[in-house]
Amino acid sequence: MNHVFLKAARKEAVPYTPVWYMRQAGRYQPEYRAIREKHSFFDISHQPELCARVTSLPVKQLGVDAAILFADIMTPLKARGLSVDIVEGVGPVIPDPVRSGSDLAKLGELVPERDVPYVLETVERLRKQLEVPLIGFAGAPFTLASYLIEGGPSKDYHRTKAFMYRRPDDWAAIMNHLAEMTVRYLKAQIDAGAAAIQVFDSWVGALSSEDYRTYIMPAMVGIFSALKETEAVTIYFAAGAAHLLHEWNELPVDVLSIDWRTSPAAVRGRGIAKVLQGNLDPALLLAPLPLLKERARRLLDETNGIPGFIFNLGHGVFPEVRPETLKALTDFIHDYSKTLREQV
Ligand code: 1CP
């Protein structure tokens, strides 16, 4: 088993910088597009054999150091009976958005073995098949709530924030419910064989530090404290959230996944000592190859002296990216980070 990713996540010495990509399984791959012509998104996740194949495809093709379970952040809510459609070019759409705390309570508790057996079977298969660690994942309460309340993707989250400010008790109940669901869901993935988990709070950067502390942080402390009882490495991701790094640094989480708006050196300069993951701008995958490599090289130079760095993008791979580009980047990261270590 290639444990370089897990070692880096635990700040142990590694022979090269491990790399994986958010959305490494997806529309940029011709094989994925061919499967999606025959199966809907949720169809794939309901078929463990197919879902394991989709999850492991980028590991074989790119040589990345970790796999990430193929599912969606809405998977556990859909499994509890919430109506969700994945609309092409849009994302998850909820025809009947949540309007009160009780709307969500109606969905009841997630019992993973009963509600998402296909996810657990996929994880079990992958544990046996993969030669790299599997990252399980879940959406974080704020990001899930934003879809539930807005009814789909949003630019400004005004409905979500209005709900949060106007009905703090209902909001706290929703955060609680989603945090409990997330802990159950992630613990089941870990029991089934996920060696690490990433919590995606993609849109929480829309909040100020003060609002994050008041309305979000208790749920996040609850989630990561509960996961401390397991052996799994924990990672927290958001886009556009560098202003929240001091709050994040207080969370009982192992790795902070940052986007391209802040450099890892600047994060270190602010006294954040946790392992970092990131943070190349995914738009650079559309740049000429020499520029892409130059930027990746600079990122590795900058992070070489930092124990515990995992190379990733600042957000997911776009559908327009050529698979050859990602393969060339992966090889470059491995080769160049090896040479850096040989120089020491
Ligand atoms: O039509 C298709 O093929 C569906 C596109 C797609 C895919 C491939 C969606 C719809 N979800 C996924 C898979 C997915 N979603 C993964 C798989 C593993 C991998 O990374 O390789 C993961 C981790 C997610 C998580 C997810 N879904 C997040 C958090 C990560 C992020 O990108 O910030 C979010 C916000 C979603 C919502 C979602 N689901 C799908 C889309 C297109 C979106 C984003 C929509 C939006 O902008 O709000």
GROMACS .gro file of N, CA, C and O in nm, residues 120-216:
model
  388
  120LEU      N    1  -2.142   0.197   0.152
  120LEU     CA    2  -2.053   0.116   0.237
  120LEU      C    3  -1.996  -0.001   0.158
  120LEU      O    4  -1.879  -0.036   0.173
  121GLU      N    5  -2.078  -0.060   0.071
  121GLU     CA    6  -2.027  -0.171  -0.010
  121GLU      C    7  -1.920  -0.121  -0.108
  121GLU      O    8  -1.820  -0.189  -0.133
  122THR      N    9  -1.940  -0.001  -0.163
  122THR     CA   10  -1.839   0.057  -0.253
  122THR      C   11  -1.708   0.077  -0.178
  122THR      O   12  -1.601   0.041  -0.227
  123VAL      N   13  -1.716   0.131  -0.056
  123VAL     CA   14  -1.595   0.153   0.024
  123VAL      C   15  -1.526   0.020   0.053
  123VAL      O   16  -1.403   0.007   0.040
  124GLU      N   17  -1.604  -0.082   0.089
  124GLU     CA   18  -1.544  -0.214   0.119
  124GLU      C   19  -1.472  -0.272  -0.002
  124GLU      O   20  -1.362  -0.325   0.008
  125ARG      N   21  -1.537  -0.259  -0.117
  125ARG     CA   22  -1.471  -0.307  -0.241
  125ARG      C   23  -1.341  -0.233  -0.266
  125ARG      O   24  -1.240  -0.293  -0.300
  126LEU      N   25  -1.347  -0.101  -0.250
  126LEU     CA   26  -1.229  -0.020  -0.279
  126LEU      C   27  -1.115  -0.050  -0.182
  126LEU      O   28  -0.999  -0.051  -0.220
  127ARG      N   29  -1.151  -0.076  -0.058
  127ARG     CA   30  -1.047  -0.108   0.041
  127ARG      C   31  -0.967  -0.231  -0.005
  127ARG      O   32  -0.847  -0.238   0.011
  128LYS      N   33  -1.038  -0.326  -0.067
  128LYS     CA   34  -0.970  -0.447  -0.113
  128LYS      C   35  -0.894  -0.424  -0.244
  128LYS      O   36  -0.790  -0.484  -0.267
  129GLN      N   37  -0.947  -0.335  -0.330
  129GLN     CA   38  -0.890  -0.321  -0.464
  129GLN      C   39  -0.777  -0.219  -0.474
  129GLN      O   40  -0.684  -0.236  -0.552
  130LEU      N   41  -0.785  -0.113  -0.397
  130LEU     CA   42  -0.694   0.000  -0.417
  130LEU      C   43  -0.556  -0.021  -0.358
  130LEU      O   44  -0.544  -0.086  -0.254
  131GLU      N   45  -0.458   0.038  -0.421
  131GLU     CA   46  -0.322   0.036  -0.364
  131GLU      C   47  -0.287   0.170  -0.300
  131GLU      O   48  -0.173   0.193  -0.259
  132VAL      N   49  -0.383   0.261  -0.296
  132VAL     CA   50  -0.365   0.389  -0.227
  132VAL      C   51  -0.481   0.406  -0.128
  132VAL      O   52  -0.584   0.339  -0.142
  133PRO      N   53  -0.465   0.492  -0.028
  133PRO     CA   54  -0.575   0.512   0.068
  133PRO      C   55  -0.700   0.570   0.001
  133PRO      O   56  -0.690   0.644  -0.097
  134LEU      N   57  -0.815   0.535   0.058
  134LEU     CA   58  -0.942   0.591   0.010
  134LEU      C   59  -0.984   0.705   0.104
  134LEU      O   60  -0.985   0.689   0.226
  135ILE      N   61  -1.020   0.817   0.043
  135ILE     CA   62  -1.074   0.930   0.120
  135ILE      C   63  -1.227   0.923   0.111
  135ILE      O   64  -1.283   0.927   0.001
  136GLY      N   65  -1.291   0.908   0.225
  136GLY     CA   66  -1.436   0.919   0.228
  136GLY      C   67  -1.470   1.066   0.241
  136GLY      O   68  -1.383   1.149   0.266
  137PHE      N   69  -1.594   1.105   0.223
  137PHE     CA   70  -1.624   1.248   0.240
  137PHE      C   71  -1.771   1.271   0.272
  137PHE      O   72  -1.856   1.183   0.258
  138ALA      N   73  -1.797   1.394   0.317
  138ALA     CA   74  -1.934   1.440   0.340
  138ALA      C   75  -1.935   1.591   0.322
  138ALA      O   76  -1.832   1.657   0.331
  139GLY      N   77  -2.053   1.645   0.297
  139GLY     CA   78  -2.070   1.790   0.295
  139GLY      C   79  -2.080   1.839   0.439
  139GLY      O   80  -2.126   1.767   0.527
  140ALA      N   81  -2.036   1.961   0.464
  140ALA     CA   82  -2.047   2.019   0.599
  140ALA      C   83  -2.186   2.081   0.617
  140ALA      O   84  -2.252   2.115   0.519
  141PRO      N   85  -2.230   2.095   0.741
  141PRO     CA   86  -2.366   2.146   0.766
  141PRO      C   87  -2.400   2.278   0.694
  141PRO      O   88  -2.506   2.287   0.633
  142PHE      N   89  -2.311   2.378   0.696
  142PHE     CA   90  -2.348   2.504   0.630
  142PHE      C   91  -2.369   2.482   0.480
  142PHE      O   92  -2.467   2.529   0.422
  143THR      N   93  -2.274   2.412   0.417
  143THR     CA   94  -2.282   2.394   0.271
  143THR      C   95  -2.405   2.311   0.233
  143THR      O   96  -2.476   2.342   0.137
  144LEU      N   97  -2.435   2.208   0.312
  144LEU     CA   98  -2.558   2.129   0.287
  144LEU      C   99  -2.680   2.217   0.306
  144LEU      O  100  -2.772   2.218   0.222
  145ALA      N  101  -2.681   2.294   0.415
  145ALA     CA  102  -2.798   2.379   0.444
  145ALA      C  103  -2.818   2.482   0.334
  145ALA      O  104  -2.931   2.518   0.300
  146SER      N  105  -2.708   2.529   0.275
  146SER     CA  106  -2.722   2.629   0.169
  146SER      C  107  -2.800   2.571   0.051
  146SER      O  108  -2.888   2.637  -0.005
  147TYR      N  109  -2.772   2.447   0.014
  147TYR     CA  110  -2.850   2.385  -0.095
  147TYR      C  111  -2.994   2.360  -0.052
  147TYR      O  112  -3.089   2.381  -0.127
  148LEU      N  113  -3.011   2.313   0.073
  148LEU     CA  114  -3.145   2.280   0.121
  148LEU      C  115  -3.235   2.402   0.125
  148LEU      O  116  -3.353   2.396   0.094
  149ILE      N  117  -3.178   2.516   0.167
  149ILE     CA  118  -3.259   2.637   0.187
  149ILE      C  119  -3.273   2.716   0.056
  149ILE      O  120  -3.381   2.765   0.024
  150GLU      N  121  -3.165   2.726  -0.022
  150GLU     CA  122  -3.172   2.801  -0.148
  150GLU      C  123  -3.247   2.719  -0.256
  150GLU      O  124  -3.297   2.777  -0.352
  151GLY      N  125  -3.244   2.587  -0.242
  151GLY     CA  126  -3.306   2.500  -0.343
  151GLY      C  127  -3.207   2.460  -0.452
  151GLY      O  128  -3.242   2.388  -0.544
  152GLY      N  129  -3.085   2.510  -0.444
  152GLY     CA  130  -2.982   2.477  -0.544
  152GLY      C  131  -2.862   2.567  -0.523
  152GLY      O  132  -2.852   2.634  -0.419
  153PRO      N  133  -2.771   2.572  -0.620
  153PRO     CA  134  -2.655   2.659  -0.606
  153PRO      C  135  -2.697   2.806  -0.595
  153PRO      O  136  -2.804   2.844  -0.644
  154SER      N  137  -2.615   2.886  -0.528
  154SER     CA  138  -2.648   3.027  -0.507
  154SER      C  139  -2.520   3.109  -0.518
  154SER      O  140  -2.410   3.055  -0.504
  155LYS      N  141  -2.532   3.239  -0.544
  155LYS     CA  142  -2.413   3.325  -0.550
  155LYS      C  143  -2.390   3.396  -0.418
  155LYS      O  144  -2.279   3.422  -0.378
  156ASP      N  145  -2.498   3.433  -0.352
  156ASP     CA  146  -2.483   3.519  -0.234
  156ASP      C  147  -2.538   3.458  -0.103
  156ASP      O  148  -2.515   3.513   0.003
  157TYR      N  149  -2.611   3.349  -0.111
  157TYR     CA  150  -2.663   3.279   0.009
  157TYR      C  151  -2.752   3.368   0.095
  157TYR      O  152  -2.755   3.355   0.218
  158HIS      N  153  -2.825   3.459   0.032
  158HIS     CA  154  -2.908   3.551   0.110
  158HIS      C  155  -3.020   3.481   0.185
  158HIS      O  156  -3.049   3.512   0.299
  159ARG      N  157  -3.081   3.384   0.120
  159ARG     CA  158  -3.189   3.311   0.188
  159ARG      C  159  -3.135   3.235   0.308
  159ARG      O  160  -3.198   3.231   0.414
  160THR      N  161  -3.020   3.173   0.287
  160THR     CA  162  -2.958   3.094   0.395
  160THR      C  163  -2.923   3.185   0.512
  160THR      O  164  -2.954   3.154   0.628
  161LYS      N  165  -2.861   3.300   0.480
  161LYS     CA  166  -2.821   3.391   0.588
  161LYS      C  167  -2.943   3.450   0.657
  161LYS      O  168  -2.945   3.466   0.780
  162ALA      N  169  -3.046   3.483   0.579
  162ALA     CA  170  -3.167   3.540   0.640
  162ALA      C  171  -3.227   3.440   0.738
  162ALA      O  172  -3.266   3.476   0.850
  163PHE      N  173  -3.230   3.313   0.699
  163PHE     CA  174  -3.280   3.206   0.787
  163PHE      C  175  -3.197   3.203   0.915
  163PHE      O  176  -3.251   3.202   1.027
  164MET      N  177  -3.067   3.206   0.900
  164MET     CA  178  -2.973   3.197   1.012
  164MET      C  179  -2.992   3.313   1.111
  164MET      O  180  -2.996   3.293   1.232
  165TYR      N  181  -3.010   3.435   1.056
  165TYR     CA  182  -3.023   3.553   1.143
  165TYR      C  183  -3.163   3.563   1.206
  165TYR      O  184  -3.177   3.606   1.319
  166ARG      N  185  -3.262   3.525   1.128
  166ARG     CA  186  -3.400   3.548   1.176
  166ARG      C  187  -3.450   3.437   1.265
  166ARG      O  188  -3.539   3.458   1.347
  167ARG      N  189  -3.396   3.315   1.244
  167ARG     CA  190  -3.448   3.202   1.322
  167ARG      C  191  -3.332   3.122   1.380
  167ARG      O  192  -3.309   3.006   1.341
  168PRO      N  193  -3.258   3.183   1.471
  168PRO     CA  194  -3.137   3.118   1.523
  168PRO      C  195  -3.164   2.981   1.587
  168PRO      O  196  -3.079   2.893   1.579
  169ASP      N  197  -3.280   2.963   1.648
  169ASP     CA  198  -3.307   2.833   1.713
  169ASP      C  199  -3.328   2.724   1.610
  169ASP      O  200  -3.276   2.614   1.621
  170ASP      N  201  -3.407   2.759   1.507
  170ASP     CA  202  -3.429   2.664   1.398
  170ASP      C  203  -3.297   2.633   1.328
  170ASP      O  204  -3.270   2.520   1.289
  171TRP      N  205  -3.217   2.739   1.310
  171TRP     CA  206  -3.086   2.722   1.245
  171TRP      C  207  -3.000   2.626   1.325
  171TRP      O  208  -2.940   2.533   1.270
  172ALA      N  209  -2.994   2.647   1.458
  172ALA     CA  210  -2.912   2.560   1.543
  172ALA      C  211  -2.962   2.415   1.533
  172ALA      O  212  -2.882   2.321   1.529
  173ALA      N  213  -3.094   2.399   1.524
  173ALA     CA  214  -3.149   2.262   1.513
  173ALA      C  215  -3.106   2.198   1.381
  173ALA      O  216  -3.071   2.079   1.376
  174ILE      N  217  -3.105   2.278   1.274
  174ILE     CA  218  -3.064   2.226   1.143
  174ILE      C  219  -2.915   2.188   1.146
  174ILE      O  220  -2.876   2.081   1.100
  175MET      N  221  -2.833   2.277   1.201
  175MET     CA  222  -2.689   2.248   1.210
  175MET      C  223  -2.664   2.119   1.290
  175MET      O  224  -2.583   2.035   1.252
  176ASN      N  225  -2.737   2.108   1.401
  176ASN     CA  226  -2.726   1.989   1.486
  176ASN      C  227  -2.762   1.861   1.413
  176ASN      O  228  -2.691   1.762   1.417
  177HIS      N  229  -2.876   1.869   1.346
  177HIS     CA  230  -2.926   1.752   1.272
  177HIS      C  231  -2.824   1.711   1.165
  177HIS      O  232  -2.790   1.593   1.153
  178LEU      N  233  -2.774   1.810   1.090
  178LEU     CA  234  -2.681   1.779   0.981
  178LEU      C  235  -2.546   1.732   1.037
  178LEU      O  236  -2.481   1.645   0.978
  179ALA      N  237  -2.504   1.788   1.151
  179ALA     CA  238  -2.377   1.744   1.211
  179ALA      C  239  -2.389   1.599   1.257
  179ALA      O  240  -2.299   1.517   1.233
  180GLU      N  241  -2.500   1.564   1.318
  180GLU     CA  242  -2.518   1.425   1.364
  180GLU      C  243  -2.521   1.329   1.247
  180GLU      O  244  -2.460   1.222   1.249
  181MET      N  245  -2.592   1.370   1.141
  181MET     CA  246  -2.598   1.286   1.021
  181MET      C  247  -2.457   1.264   0.965
  181MET      O  248  -2.418   1.154   0.927
  182THR      N  249  -2.380   1.374   0.961
  182THR     CA  250  -2.246   1.368   0.903
  182THR      C  251  -2.154   1.276   0.983
  182THR      O  252  -2.078   1.198   0.926
  183VAL      N  253  -2.163   1.283   1.114
  183VAL     CA  254  -2.079   1.196   1.198
  183VAL      C  255  -2.114   1.049   1.174
  183VAL      O  256  -2.027   0.965   1.152
  184ARG      N  257  -2.243   1.017   1.170
  184ARG     CA  258  -2.284   0.878   1.146
  184ARG      C  259  -2.236   0.830   1.010
  184ARG      O  260  -2.186   0.718   0.994
  185TYR      N  261  -2.254   0.918   0.912
  185TYR     CA  262  -2.219   0.883   0.773
  185TYR      C  263  -2.068   0.861   0.760
  185TYR      O  264  -2.022   0.762   0.702
  186LEU      N  265  -1.989   0.952   0.818
  186LEU     CA  266  -1.843   0.941   0.806
  186LEU      C  267  -1.789   0.824   0.888
  186LEU      O  268  -1.700   0.753   0.842
  187LYS      N  269  -1.843   0.803   1.007
  187LYS     CA  270  -1.795   0.690   1.088
  187LYS      C  271  -1.823   0.558   1.015
  187LYS      O  272  -1.739   0.467   1.020
  188ALA      N  273  -1.936   0.550   0.949
  188ALA     CA  274  -1.967   0.426   0.875
  188ALA      C  275  -1.869   0.407   0.758
  188ALA      O  276  -1.824   0.296   0.731
  189GLN      N  277  -1.834   0.517   0.691
  189GLN     CA  278  -1.735   0.507   0.582
  189GLN      C  279  -1.599   0.463   0.637
  189GLN      O  280  -1.529   0.382   0.576
  190ILE      N  281  -1.562   0.515   0.753
  190ILE     CA  282  -1.434   0.478   0.815
  190ILE      C  283  -1.436   0.331   0.855
  190ILE      O  284  -1.343   0.255   0.828
  191ASP      N  285  -1.547   0.287   0.918
  191ASP     CA  286  -1.558   0.146   0.956
  191ASP      C  287  -1.549   0.054   0.834
  191ASP      O  288  -1.495  -0.055   0.842
  192ALA      N  289  -1.601   0.102   0.721
  192ALA     CA  290  -1.600   0.019   0.599
  192ALA      C  291  -1.464   0.022   0.530
  192ALA      O  292  -1.439  -0.057   0.440
  193GLY      N  293  -1.375   0.115   0.570
  193GLY     CA  294  -1.240   0.110   0.513
  193GLY      C  295  -1.181   0.241   0.464
  193GLY      O  296  -1.072   0.241   0.408
  194ALA      N  297  -1.250   0.353   0.482
  194ALA     CA  298  -1.190   0.481   0.441
  194ALA      C  299  -1.081   0.519   0.542
  194ALA      O  300  -1.105   0.519   0.663
  195ALA      N  301  -0.960   0.549   0.491
  195ALA     CA  302  -0.846   0.579   0.579
  195ALA      C  303  -0.842   0.727   0.615
  195ALA      O  304  -0.775   0.767   0.709
  196ALA      N  305  -0.911   0.807   0.537
  196ALA     CA  306  -0.915   0.951   0.561
  196ALA      C  307  -1.055   0.998   0.524
  196ALA      O  308  -1.128   0.929   0.452
  197ILE      N  309  -1.092   1.115   0.574
  197ILE     CA  310  -1.219   1.172   0.530
  197ILE      C  311  -1.199   1.322   0.507
  197ILE      O  312  -1.119   1.385   0.575
  198GLN      N  313  -1.269   1.374   0.407
  198GLN     CA  314  -1.266   1.519   0.384
  198GLN      C  315  -1.406   1.574   0.401
  198GLN      O  316  -1.502   1.519   0.347
  199VAL      N  317  -1.416   1.680   0.478
  199VAL     CA  318  -1.545   1.748   0.494
  199VAL      C  319  -1.544   1.871   0.405
  199VAL      O  320  -1.458   1.958   0.419
  200PHE      N  321  -1.638   1.874   0.310
  200PHE     CA  322  -1.645   1.984   0.213
  200PHE      C  323  -1.739   2.092   0.265
  200PHE      O  324  -1.860   2.072   0.270
  201ASP      N  325  -1.680   2.205   0.302
  201ASP     CA  326  -1.763   2.321   0.340
  201ASP      C  327  -1.744   2.428   0.233
  201ASP      O  328  -1.714   2.545   0.264
  202SER      N  329  -1.762   2.386   0.109
  202SER     CA  330  -1.725   2.466  -0.008
  202SER      C  331  -1.765   2.612  -0.001
  202SER      O  332  -1.692   2.699  -0.044
  203TRP      N  333  -1.883   2.641   0.051
  203TRP     CA  334  -1.936   2.778   0.040
  203TRP      C  335  -1.934   2.857   0.171
  203TRP      O  336  -1.987   2.969   0.178
  204VAL      N  337  -1.872   2.805   0.276
  204VAL     CA  338  -1.879   2.871   0.408
  204VAL      C  339  -1.799   3.001   0.412
  204VAL      O  340  -1.819   3.085   0.501
  205GLY      N  341  -1.711   3.020   0.311
  205GLY     CA  342  -1.636   3.145   0.301
  205GLY      C  343  -1.727   3.265   0.282
  205GLY      O  344  -1.683   3.380   0.298
  206ALA      N  345  -1.854   3.243   0.252
  206ALA     CA  346  -1.950   3.353   0.239
  206ALA      C  347  -1.980   3.419   0.373
  206ALA      O  348  -2.040   3.527   0.378
  207LEU      N  349  -1.940   3.355   0.483
  207LEU     CA  350  -1.969   3.411   0.616
  207LEU      C  351  -1.848   3.485   0.674
  207LEU      O  352  -1.734   3.450   0.647
  208SER      N  353  -1.876   3.583   0.760
  208SER     CA  354  -1.769   3.651   0.833
  208SER      C  355  -1.716   3.559   0.943
  208SER      O  356  -1.783   3.461   0.980
  209SER      N  357  -1.600   3.595   0.998
  209SER     CA  358  -1.545   3.515   1.109
  209SER      C  359  -1.641   3.513   1.227
  209SER      O  360  -1.660   3.411   1.293
  210GLU      N  361  -1.702   3.628   1.251
  210GLU     CA  362  -1.793   3.636   1.367
  210GLU      C  363  -1.913   3.542   1.348
  210GLU      O  364  -1.951   3.468   1.440
  211ASP      N  365  -1.971   3.546   1.228
  211ASP     CA  366  -2.085   3.457   1.203
  211ASP      C  367  -2.043   3.310   1.203
  211ASP      O  368  -2.117   3.223   1.248
  212TYR      N  369  -1.922   3.284   1.152
  212TYR     CA  370  -1.873   3.146   1.153
  212TYR      C  371  -1.865   3.095   1.297
  212TYR      O  372  -1.912   2.986   1.329
  213ARG      N  373  -1.808   3.178   1.385
  213ARG     CA  374  -1.796   3.137   1.526
  213ARG      C  375  -1.932   3.113   1.590
  213ARG      O  376  -1.952   3.018   1.664
  214THR      N  377  -2.025   3.204   1.560
  214THR     CA  378  -2.156   3.198   1.627
  214THR      C  379  -2.243   3.084   1.573
  214THR      O  380  -2.303   3.009   1.650
  215TYR      N  381  -2.250   3.075   1.440
  215TYR     CA  382  -2.354   2.989   1.381
  215TYR      C  383  -2.304   2.855   1.327
  215TYR      O  384  -2.386   2.766   1.300
  216ILE      N  385  -2.173   2.842   1.305
  216ILE     CA  386  -2.121   2.723   1.236
  216ILE      C  387  -2.026   2.642   1.323
  216ILE      O  388  -2.029   2.518   1.324
   0.00000   0.00000   0.00000
